[in-house]
């Protein structure tokens, strides 16, 4: 699987490392040293994935992300940053980032994340009604959930949470996102609700929280469905 | 003397004048109960001169009326017995109206005193509250206290911990300072008593000067006074002024606390900013290094096996450097007093997340988990607990025998949640036991010597503890944390 990747990073060494490294994996790579430059280049080149550093000079990564999302651009955004604070991750995801990778990272990890995002894009483009995650099958058309062929009965709230995770398989979803989608904006602030529902879903799916097969916990952030 | 005698002379003169008039009137116009004409005079005396002159006038009127008006004139004898009740009525009515007048006078004097008091207090309070500097405002109150009769000097002292600092008035003598500290520590007044709003000065017999110490919300008031006793109204004013001083001391304390909190927050922001910038400066080159090196491992780079091996070793070195920098920064943040954002944390799912992240580092080691899924939540900062468990597990993975087992367990005990991590590696020697939690102390090739030190600091920041034991099958690290009270949805 290949695609167009735009690297937005102000460090020339990082730009070069990614251009060369991703090139070996058959990606087409372009680089931008600032947010302004990235916003100029994206509409013309139409990358599939933007690797966005948060600590940019001038327009910072959050602002670039906000403007990209305002334009309704189809490019997936993976935030790549030295982040000492988990709140930055949550903020980037809530602004519409598809995933994040913490610097320093190995190229294998980065490539795996890029491929996961590209797969997800392809699945969304084809409107696939069934999401598969190992033995877990979520049939979004028929609202049916099975584990190894055995049907699992979920309450409407549990199904809605699992549906959101399935629609975004592989993408971390923040507590804030899940709370707002399921209970509305007024429910924001208490992560205990999502934790409780996820515990119920895991129990019904036979997913051991200490050895999760389907739903992964992202400490300080939220949950993601194993892709 | 003259001031005391004058009202009685007035009373006598008035009664004499009225009697003369009545005598002249009675000889021409025989009217019963002319004695009533004394009463307005008695009432006036009662209201203006007090009960004494009014009572004297009443008694004089009784005698003079009998002598000069009631026939036979010039004698105490009463010709007509019918006049006797009138005479007694005159006496009683005189005394009673005198009393009424005197009471009205006392009430008016009291009202005037209260009005003066309120006015004084209002003036001082508005002036004091208008002044922005608390010390100046307190000084205004102090000067008003010192203007009260019999008060010698006054001082307001602010309490800072156990120390008293004079904010208004003269510094206290060492002796007085000791007494003031005593009063402040026990919150007990000295030399005066306060029942509700009422202040009383306690006098020692024979003392020429005395001291009253009143503990306030954020300090003490010290007042020196000399006999005689203050009037009721002055005592009330004194109590109110000391109360006002208490409010001002409290305002001073609040302002100081706010100032300290601002300074602390600024210093925390500065520390966080410095660490964040450090983190960026140190990690960015490592990030380029690792991205570049691992990029060369792709088949597309066409490196030979020897070259790939070298690149992989270099990347391991870079990764080690990354961990070292990460640990040093984590330790710096903990030492800088990073705040613990505690919330209920489900430990089983956190263990799952940490194990999932560590999977690439597992090698041949096997993991056994004995953490019940329904373990009650711990009260912890999820990210710090994540780091703590990660460090314990990484340590166990690195110490366990090749192909050996690392065990994680957890259970709730009373109000604590206990989590342990053990491996089947060699026991920790008695000598090492003393050092394993020290910073930069390690027995492992390539260890940072920070993992366990950080883990222990995180446990302690949560009000918990981390200990190491040797079991028969290998070393065990046990961390205990406070349990959260779960909130059912």
Tab-separated table of C-alpha atoms in Angstrom, chain B residues 30-457:
chain	number	residue	atom	x	y	z
B	30	UNK	CA	-60.964	78.096	96.402
B	31	UNK	CA	-60.215	75.268	93.970
B	32	UNK	CA	-59.497	71.722	95.098
B	33	UNK	CA	-56.331	69.916	93.999
B	34	UNK	CA	-54.376	72.960	92.952
B	35	UNK	CA	-51.421	70.743	93.964
B	36	UNK	CA	-51.500	69.215	90.435
B	37	UNK	CA	-49.827	72.393	89.236
B	38	UNK	CA	-46.557	71.183	90.843
B	39	UNK	CA	-46.431	68.130	88.567
B	40	UNK	CA	-45.186	69.756	85.305
B	41	UNK	CA	-42.270	71.160	87.276
B	42	UNK	CA	-41.456	67.783	88.807
B	43	UNK	CA	-41.650	66.111	85.384
B	44	UNK	CA	-39.374	68.743	83.881
B	45	UNK	CA	-36.857	68.284	86.685
B	46	UNK	CA	-36.979	64.489	86.242
B	47	UNK	CA	-36.353	64.761	82.504
B	48	UNK	CA	-33.668	67.417	82.674
B	49	UNK	CA	-31.976	67.127	86.068
B	50	UNK	CA	-32.561	63.520	87.037
B	51	UNK	CA	-34.509	61.647	89.641
B	52	UNK	CA	-32.824	63.264	92.741
B	53	UNK	CA	-33.937	66.867	92.150
B	54	UNK	CA	-37.370	65.634	91.005
B	55	UNK	CA	-37.869	63.620	94.236
B	56	UNK	CA	-36.614	66.543	96.354
B	57	UNK	CA	-39.014	68.899	94.562
B	58	UNK	CA	-41.843	66.442	95.110
B	59	UNK	CA	-41.173	66.225	98.889
B	60	UNK	CA	-40.755	70.000	99.173
B	61	UNK	CA	-43.996	70.568	97.274
B	62	UNK	CA	-45.769	68.231	99.701
B	63	UNK	CA	-44.535	70.221	102.726
B	64	UNK	CA	-44.940	73.668	101.172
B	65	UNK	CA	-48.453	72.975	99.870
B	66	UNK	CA	-49.561	71.773	103.316
B	67	UNK	CA	-47.923	74.716	105.031
B	68	UNK	CA	-48.859	77.532	102.690
B	69	UNK	CA	-52.020	76.494	100.860
B	70	UNK	CA	-53.965	73.908	102.837
B	71	UNK	CA	-55.939	75.605	105.627
B	72	UNK	CA	-55.030	76.333	108.347
B	73	UNK	CA	-52.233	78.165	106.554
B	74	UNK	CA	-48.937	78.307	108.455
B	75	UNK	CA	-49.456	74.992	110.170
B	76	UNK	CA	-48.853	71.323	109.259
B	77	UNK	CA	-52.276	70.543	110.619
B	78	UNK	CA	-54.899	69.728	108.001
B	79	UNK	CA	-58.260	71.312	108.713
B	80	UNK	CA	-60.244	69.464	106.144
B	81	UNK	CA	-59.498	65.720	106.257
B	82	UNK	CA	-60.544	65.517	102.630
B	83	UNK	CA	-57.281	67.267	101.727
B	84	UNK	CA	-55.154	64.370	103.125
B	85	UNK	CA	-55.537	62.007	100.114
B	86	UNK	CA	-54.820	64.935	97.815
B	87	UNK	CA	-51.579	65.630	99.690
B	88	UNK	CA	-50.500	61.974	99.575
B	89	UNK	CA	-51.448	61.803	95.896
B	90	UNK	CA	-49.272	64.855	95.332
B	91	UNK	CA	-46.317	63.149	96.960
B	92	UNK	CA	-46.760	59.846	95.122
B	93	UNK	CA	-47.499	61.452	91.764
B	94	UNK	CA	-44.500	63.723	92.224
B	95	UNK	CA	-42.169	60.847	92.967
B	96	UNK	CA	-43.598	58.737	90.120
B	97	UNK	CA	-43.439	61.447	87.473
B	98	UNK	CA	-39.965	62.355	88.632
B	99	UNK	CA	-38.982	58.757	88.111
B	100	UNK	CA	-40.564	58.695	84.637
B	101	UNK	CA	-38.813	61.874	83.643
B	102	UNK	CA	-35.505	60.511	84.925
B	103	UNK	CA	-35.980	57.280	82.957
B	104	UNK	CA	-36.715	59.265	79.795
B	105	UNK	CA	-33.567	61.279	80.417
B	106	UNK	CA	-31.473	58.135	80.840
B	107	UNK	CA	-32.963	56.653	77.669
B	108	UNK	CA	-32.179	59.799	75.716
B	109	UNK	CA	-28.625	59.865	77.041
B	110	UNK	CA	-28.235	56.220	76.060
B	111	UNK	CA	-29.586	56.860	72.566
B	112	UNK	CA	-27.242	59.798	72.154
B	113	UNK	CA	-24.295	57.691	73.294
B	114	UNK	CA	-25.223	54.918	70.834
B	115	UNK	CA	-25.570	57.385	68.029
B	116	UNK	CA	-22.178	58.855	68.838
B	117	UNK	CA	-20.714	55.342	68.966
B	118	UNK	CA	-22.212	54.320	65.614
B	119	UNK	CA	-21.074	57.560	64.097
B	120	UNK	CA	-17.521	57.103	65.412
B	121	UNK	CA	-17.405	53.507	64.283
B	122	UNK	CA	-18.819	54.424	60.871
B	123	UNK	CA	-16.192	57.121	60.421
B	124	UNK	CA	-13.341	54.790	61.382
B	125	UNK	CA	-14.678	51.843	59.411
B	126	UNK	CA	-15.230	53.777	56.185
B	127	UNK	CA	-11.843	55.480	56.505
B	128	UNK	CA	-10.114	52.173	57.255
B	129	UNK	CA	-11.823	50.261	54.478
B	130	UNK	CA	-11.097	52.986	51.950
B	131	UNK	CA	-7.356	52.767	52.579
B	132	UNK	CA	-5.794	50.175	50.265
B	133	UNK	CA	-2.856	49.323	52.553
B	134	UNK	CA	-4.051	47.171	55.408
B	135	UNK	CA	-1.286	48.433	57.731
B	136	UNK	CA	-2.432	52.066	57.310
B	137	UNK	CA	-6.058	51.072	57.855
B	138	UNK	CA	-5.117	49.168	61.003
B	139	UNK	CA	-3.228	52.204	62.227
B	140	UNK	CA	-6.367	54.340	61.858
B	141	UNK	CA	-8.284	51.845	63.977
B	142	UNK	CA	-5.463	51.728	66.510
B	143	UNK	CA	-5.473	55.536	66.869
B	144	UNK	CA	-9.249	55.517	67.468
B	145	UNK	CA	-8.814	52.845	70.161
B	146	UNK	CA	-6.134	54.957	71.822
B	147	UNK	CA	-8.494	57.978	71.790
B	148	UNK	CA	-10.868	56.141	74.146
B	149	UNK	CA	-10.640	57.374	77.743
B	150	UNK	CA	-8.352	55.334	80.044
B	151	UNK	CA	-6.768	53.480	77.097
B	152	UNK	CA	-3.014	54.012	77.097
B	153	UNK	CA	-1.835	52.316	73.942
B	154	UNK	CA	-2.971	49.646	71.516
B	155	UNK	CA	-1.358	47.353	68.954
B	156	UNK	CA	-2.501	44.870	66.285
B	157	UNK	CA	-0.268	41.884	65.550
B	158	UNK	CA	-0.664	39.526	62.610
B	159	UNK	CA	-0.003	35.818	63.181
B	160	UNK	CA	2.312	34.168	60.697
B	161	UNK	CA	2.506	30.558	61.687
B	162	UNK	CA	3.456	30.721	65.338
B	163	UNK	CA	5.107	34.091	65.013
B	164	UNK	CA	3.354	37.399	65.785
B	165	UNK	CA	4.266	40.427	63.732
B	166	UNK	CA	3.214	43.887	64.874
B	167	UNK	CA	1.368	45.543	62.016
B	168	UNK	CA	0.016	48.625	63.841
B	169	UNK	CA	1.286	50.223	67.066
B	170	UNK	CA	4.520	49.861	68.965
B	171	UNK	CA	6.435	46.604	69.086
B	172	UNK	CA	5.549	44.459	72.067
B	173	UNK	CA	8.014	43.905	74.893
B	174	UNK	CA	9.386	40.332	75.036
B	175	UNK	CA	7.206	39.652	78.055
B	176	UNK	CA	4.054	40.914	76.379
B	177	UNK	CA	4.953	39.087	73.158
B	178	UNK	CA	5.086	35.833	75.113
B	179	UNK	CA	1.656	36.478	76.620
B	180	UNK	CA	0.245	37.430	73.222
B	181	UNK	CA	1.590	34.219	71.676
B	182	UNK	CA	0.066	32.238	74.495
B	183	UNK	CA	-3.315	33.894	73.920
B	184	UNK	CA	-3.078	33.328	70.143
B	185	UNK	CA	-2.085	29.675	70.417
B	186	UNK	CA	-4.911	28.883	72.827
B	187	UNK	CA	-7.359	31.341	71.261
B	188	UNK	CA	-8.054	32.616	74.786
B	189	UNK	CA	-8.336	36.317	75.732
B	190	UNK	CA	-6.034	37.578	78.474
B	191	UNK	CA	-6.972	40.401	80.888
B	192	UNK	CA	-10.392	40.776	79.359
B	193	UNK	CA	-13.422	38.649	78.685
B	194	UNK	CA	-15.751	38.521	75.745
B	195	UNK	CA	-19.285	37.124	76.231
B	196	UNK	CA	-20.888	37.268	72.842
B	197	UNK	CA	-20.601	40.922	71.821
B	198	UNK	CA	-19.912	42.198	75.332
B	199	UNK	CA	-16.369	43.019	76.287
B	200	UNK	CA	-15.329	43.234	79.919
B	201	UNK	CA	-11.978	44.305	81.253
B	202	UNK	CA	-10.734	42.151	84.109
B	203	UNK	CA	-9.084	44.266	86.763
B	204	UNK	CA	-6.390	43.215	89.142
B	205	UNK	CA	-6.702	44.891	92.525
B	206	UNK	CA	-4.121	47.650	92.948
B	207	UNK	CA	-2.732	47.538	89.420
B	208	UNK	CA	-2.118	50.973	87.936
B	209	UNK	CA	-1.872	49.744	84.367
B	210	UNK	CA	-3.238	46.605	82.829
B	211	UNK	CA	-3.105	44.802	79.524
B	212	UNK	CA	-5.906	43.100	77.629
B	213	UNK	CA	-5.075	40.672	74.796
B	214	UNK	CA	-7.815	39.547	72.440
B	215	UNK	CA	-7.167	36.797	69.841
B	216	UNK	CA	-8.708	37.633	66.446
B	217	UNK	CA	-9.169	35.597	63.246
B	218	UNK	CA	-5.640	36.201	61.953
B	219	UNK	CA	-3.754	37.730	64.885
B	220	UNK	CA	-4.208	39.465	68.225
B	221	UNK	CA	-5.141	42.914	69.549
B	222	UNK	CA	-3.212	44.234	72.577
B	223	UNK	CA	-4.693	47.116	74.631
B	224	UNK	CA	-3.116	48.819	77.660
B	225	UNK	CA	-5.497	50.694	79.904
B	226	UNK	CA	-5.569	52.393	83.290
B	227	UNK	CA	-8.305	52.465	85.889
B	228	UNK	CA	-11.026	53.676	86.236
B	229	UNK	CA	-13.350	51.450	84.282
B	230	UNK	CA	-14.482	52.405	80.770
B	231	UNK	CA	-18.155	53.316	80.388
B	232	UNK	CA	-20.528	50.762	78.852
B	233	UNK	CA	-20.692	52.661	75.599
B	234	UNK	CA	-16.916	53.002	75.375
B	235	UNK	CA	-16.565	49.280	76.010
B	236	UNK	CA	-18.981	48.562	73.176
B	237	UNK	CA	-17.043	50.878	70.902
B	238	UNK	CA	-13.784	49.202	71.944
B	239	UNK	CA	-15.235	45.749	71.160
B	240	UNK	CA	-16.408	46.951	67.748
B	241	UNK	CA	-13.060	48.590	66.958
B	242	UNK	CA	-11.163	45.434	67.904
B	243	UNK	CA	-13.580	43.447	65.720
B	244	UNK	CA	-12.853	45.823	62.834
B	245	UNK	CA	-9.131	45.327	63.445
B	246	UNK	CA	-9.751	41.562	63.264
B	247	UNK	CA	-11.422	41.938	59.859
B	248	UNK	CA	-8.488	43.992	58.583
B	249	UNK	CA	-5.969	41.408	59.829
B	250	UNK	CA	-7.989	38.741	58.038
B	251	UNK	CA	-7.929	40.832	54.861
B	252	UNK	CA	-4.158	41.122	55.195
B	253	UNK	CA	-3.806	37.358	55.546
B	254	UNK	CA	-6.007	36.705	52.492
B	255	UNK	CA	-3.974	39.189	50.435
B	256	UNK	CA	-0.701	37.557	51.505
B	257	UNK	CA	-2.030	34.085	50.708
B	258	UNK	CA	-3.209	35.196	47.271
B	259	UNK	CA	0.200	36.757	46.653
B	260	UNK	CA	1.956	33.547	47.694
B	261	UNK	CA	-0.339	31.416	45.521
B	262	UNK	CA	0.397	33.699	42.543
B	263	UNK	CA	4.134	33.417	43.126
B	264	UNK	CA	3.867	29.624	43.459
B	265	UNK	CA	1.793	29.291	40.292
B	266	UNK	CA	4.257	31.496	38.411
B	267	UNK	CA	7.161	29.361	39.617
B	268	UNK	CA	5.286	26.159	38.652
B	269	UNK	CA	4.556	27.570	35.188
B	270	UNK	CA	8.200	28.522	34.833
B	271	UNK	CA	9.377	25.038	35.881
B	272	UNK	CA	6.912	23.386	33.500
B	273	UNK	CA	7.987	25.676	30.646
B	274	UNK	CA	11.693	25.046	31.287
B	275	UNK	CA	11.146	21.264	31.437
B	276	UNK	CA	8.980	21.319	28.336
B	277	UNK	CA	11.583	23.283	26.387
B	278	UNK	CA	14.318	20.960	27.690
B	279	UNK	CA	12.300	17.977	26.630
B	280	UNK	CA	11.955	19.443	23.124
B	281	UNK	CA	15.639	20.348	22.839
B	282	UNK	CA	16.843	16.935	24.036
B	283	UNK	CA	14.317	14.742	22.278
B	284	UNK	CA	14.260	16.382	18.827
B	285	UNK	CA	17.784	15.265	17.830
B	286	UNK	CA	17.138	11.771	19.208
B	287	UNK	CA	13.922	11.675	17.178
B	288	UNK	CA	15.777	12.541	13.941
B	289	UNK	CA	18.445	9.976	14.819
B	290	UNK	CA	15.960	7.162	15.386
B	291	UNK	CA	13.810	8.022	12.369
B	292	UNK	CA	16.898	8.131	10.149
B	293	UNK	CA	18.440	4.912	11.501
B	294	UNK	CA	15.248	2.844	11.449
B	295	UNK	CA	14.499	4.213	7.952
B	296	UNK	CA	17.695	2.537	6.749
B	297	UNK	CA	16.436	-0.863	7.954
B	298	UNK	CA	13.794	-0.987	5.205
B	299	UNK	CA	14.513	-3.498	2.422
B	300	UNK	CA	14.463	-0.600	-0.018
B	301	UNK	CA	17.673	0.745	1.564
B	302	UNK	CA	19.548	-2.375	0.294
B	303	UNK	CA	21.973	-2.626	3.237
B	304	UNK	CA	24.072	-5.743	3.711
B	305	UNK	CA	23.491	-7.947	6.800
B	306	UNK	CA	26.538	-6.491	8.633
B	307	UNK	CA	25.410	-2.948	7.944
B	308	UNK	CA	21.858	-3.692	9.064
B	309	UNK	CA	23.243	-5.146	12.287
B	310	UNK	CA	25.292	-2.017	12.927
B	311	UNK	CA	22.325	0.253	12.239
B	312	UNK	CA	20.130	-1.805	14.556
B	313	UNK	CA	22.715	-1.534	17.354
B	314	UNK	CA	22.970	2.217	16.828
B	315	UNK	CA	19.180	2.503	17.020
B	316	UNK	CA	19.183	0.548	20.290
B	317	UNK	CA	21.706	3.067	21.639
B	318	UNK	CA	19.499	5.939	20.494
B	319	UNK	CA	16.467	4.284	22.097
B	320	UNK	CA	18.421	3.897	25.328
B	321	UNK	CA	19.357	7.575	25.229
B	322	UNK	CA	15.681	8.384	24.664
B	323	UNK	CA	14.663	6.381	27.742
B	324	UNK	CA	17.372	8.029	29.823
B	325	UNK	CA	16.248	11.515	28.798
B	326	UNK	CA	12.625	10.528	29.382
B	327	UNK	CA	13.419	9.204	32.865
B	328	UNK	CA	15.512	12.232	33.821
B	329	UNK	CA	12.728	14.572	32.737
B	330	UNK	CA	10.084	12.486	34.514
B	331	UNK	CA	12.178	12.571	37.692
B	332	UNK	CA	12.712	16.337	37.313
B	333	UNK	CA	8.954	16.848	36.978
B	334	UNK	CA	8.304	14.749	40.080
B	335	UNK	CA	10.972	16.614	42.053
B	336	UNK	CA	9.536	19.932	40.850
B	337	UNK	CA	6.323	18.852	42.586
B	338	UNK	CA	4.251	17.828	39.570
B	339	UNK	CA	0.672	17.742	40.750
B	340	UNK	CA	-1.180	14.437	41.081
B	341	UNK	CA	-4.429	14.630	39.141
B	342	UNK	CA	-6.139	11.835	41.017
B	343	UNK	CA	-9.322	10.208	39.713
B	344	UNK	CA	-10.763	6.711	39.963
B	345	UNK	CA	-8.554	4.463	37.798
B	346	UNK	CA	-9.485	0.928	36.737
B	347	UNK	CA	-6.214	-0.909	37.373
B	348	UNK	CA	-7.038	-4.054	35.302
B	349	UNK	CA	-7.481	-2.074	32.083
B	350	UNK	CA	-4.406	0.031	32.848
B	351	UNK	CA	-2.362	-3.182	33.342
B	352	UNK	CA	-3.734	-4.350	29.987
B	353	UNK	CA	-2.687	-1.105	28.282
B	354	UNK	CA	0.821	-1.209	29.775
B	355	UNK	CA	1.315	-4.881	28.822
B	356	UNK	CA	0.101	-4.144	25.294
B	357	UNK	CA	2.667	-1.344	25.001
B	358	UNK	CA	5.485	-3.494	26.426
B	359	UNK	CA	4.724	-6.485	24.141
B	360	UNK	CA	7.656	-5.674	21.784
B	361	UNK	CA	10.070	-5.695	24.772
B	362	UNK	CA	8.859	-9.013	26.169
B	363	UNK	CA	11.287	-11.246	24.264
B	364	UNK	CA	11.001	-14.769	25.626
B	365	UNK	CA	9.461	-13.773	28.934
B	366	UNK	CA	5.922	-15.000	29.725
B	367	UNK	CA	3.422	-12.841	31.574
B	368	UNK	CA	0.957	-14.187	34.110
B	369	UNK	CA	-1.790	-11.850	35.262
B	370	UNK	CA	-3.689	-12.286	38.528
B	371	UNK	CA	-5.640	-9.062	38.530
B	372	UNK	CA	-9.391	-9.656	38.968
B	373	UNK	CA	-11.369	-7.674	36.347
B	374	UNK	CA	-13.741	-6.401	39.054
B	375	UNK	CA	-10.967	-4.906	41.212
B	376	UNK	CA	-12.291	-1.630	42.724
B	377	UNK	CA	-10.707	1.503	41.199
B	378	UNK	CA	-7.647	3.163	42.731
B	379	UNK	CA	-7.523	6.911	43.405
B	380	UNK	CA	-4.608	7.867	41.186
B	381	UNK	CA	-3.234	9.967	38.370
B	382	UNK	CA	-3.721	7.580	35.453
B	383	UNK	CA	-0.616	8.688	33.544
B	384	UNK	CA	1.661	8.539	36.580
B	385	UNK	CA	0.307	5.119	37.559
B	386	UNK	CA	0.868	4.029	33.946
B	387	UNK	CA	4.517	5.061	34.274
B	388	UNK	CA	4.864	3.351	37.669
B	389	UNK	CA	3.467	0.008	36.407
B	390	UNK	CA	5.483	0.289	33.200
B	391	UNK	CA	8.716	0.777	35.152
B	392	UNK	CA	7.992	-2.160	37.496
B	393	UNK	CA	7.084	-4.455	34.594
B	394	UNK	CA	10.080	-3.414	32.486
B	395	UNK	CA	12.359	-4.049	35.474
B	396	UNK	CA	10.783	-7.495	36.017
B	397	UNK	CA	11.047	-8.410	32.315
B	398	UNK	CA	14.721	-7.486	32.302
B	399	UNK	CA	15.537	-9.464	35.458
B	400	UNK	CA	13.584	-12.648	34.803
B	401	UNK	CA	15.371	-15.794	33.623
B	402	UNK	CA	15.423	-16.538	29.862
B	403	UNK	CA	11.990	-17.921	29.011
B	404	UNK	CA	10.941	-17.229	32.610
B	405	UNK	CA	7.748	-15.748	33.973
B	406	UNK	CA	6.738	-12.281	35.163
B	407	UNK	CA	3.649	-12.213	37.374
B	408	UNK	CA	1.344	-9.230	37.983
B	409	UNK	CA	-1.251	-9.433	40.695
B	410	UNK	CA	-3.675	-7.150	42.449
B	411	UNK	CA	-6.218	-7.132	45.267
B	412	UNK	CA	-8.087	-4.715	47.504
B	413	UNK	CA	-7.230	-4.756	51.184
B	414	UNK	CA	-9.160	-2.476	53.600
B	415	UNK	CA	-8.883	1.021	52.086
B	416	UNK	CA	-5.855	0.161	49.912
B	417	UNK	CA	-5.338	-1.313	46.518
B	418	UNK	CA	-2.264	-3.537	46.390
B	419	UNK	CA	-0.535	-4.397	43.116
B	420	UNK	CA	2.561	-6.579	42.919
B	421	UNK	CA	4.962	-7.459	40.154
B	422	UNK	CA	7.342	-10.391	40.554
B	423	UNK	CA	9.885	-12.174	38.415
B	424	UNK	CA	11.758	-15.455	38.738
B	425	UNK	CA	15.215	-13.869	38.566
B	426	UNK	CA	17.904	-13.852	41.293
B	427	UNK	CA	16.997	-12.509	44.740
B	428	UNK	CA	17.940	-8.957	45.709
B	429	UNK	CA	20.912	-9.066	48.103
B	430	UNK	CA	20.574	-7.430	51.515
B	431	UNK	CA	23.147	-4.839	50.483
B	432	UNK	CA	21.289	-3.971	47.263
B	433	UNK	CA	17.973	-3.755	49.119
B	434	UNK	CA	19.193	-0.489	50.580
B	435	UNK	CA	19.968	1.053	47.195
B	436	UNK	CA	17.526	-0.241	44.621
B	437	UNK	CA	15.321	2.857	44.971
B	438	UNK	CA	18.257	5.318	44.831
B	439	UNK	CA	18.567	7.530	41.774
B	440	UNK	CA	21.176	6.486	39.172
B	441	UNK	CA	21.863	3.226	41.005
B	442	UNK	CA	21.639	0.109	38.846
B	443	UNK	CA	23.057	-3.418	38.652
B	444	UNK	CA	21.887	-3.862	35.087
B	445	UNK	CA	23.978	-3.272	31.963
B	446	UNK	CA	22.325	-0.410	30.102
B	447	UNK	CA	19.886	0.454	32.898
B	448	UNK	CA	19.243	4.131	33.654
B	449	UNK	CA	19.103	3.619	37.413
B	450	UNK	CA	15.947	5.728	37.484
B	451	UNK	CA	13.029	3.379	36.827
B	452	UNK	CA	12.518	2.191	40.409
B	453	UNK	CA	13.395	5.597	41.903
B	454	UNK	CA	10.648	7.168	39.773
B	455	UNK	CA	8.210	4.370	40.643
B	456	UNK	CA	8.751	4.906	44.370
B	457	UNK	CA	8.355	8.688	44.074
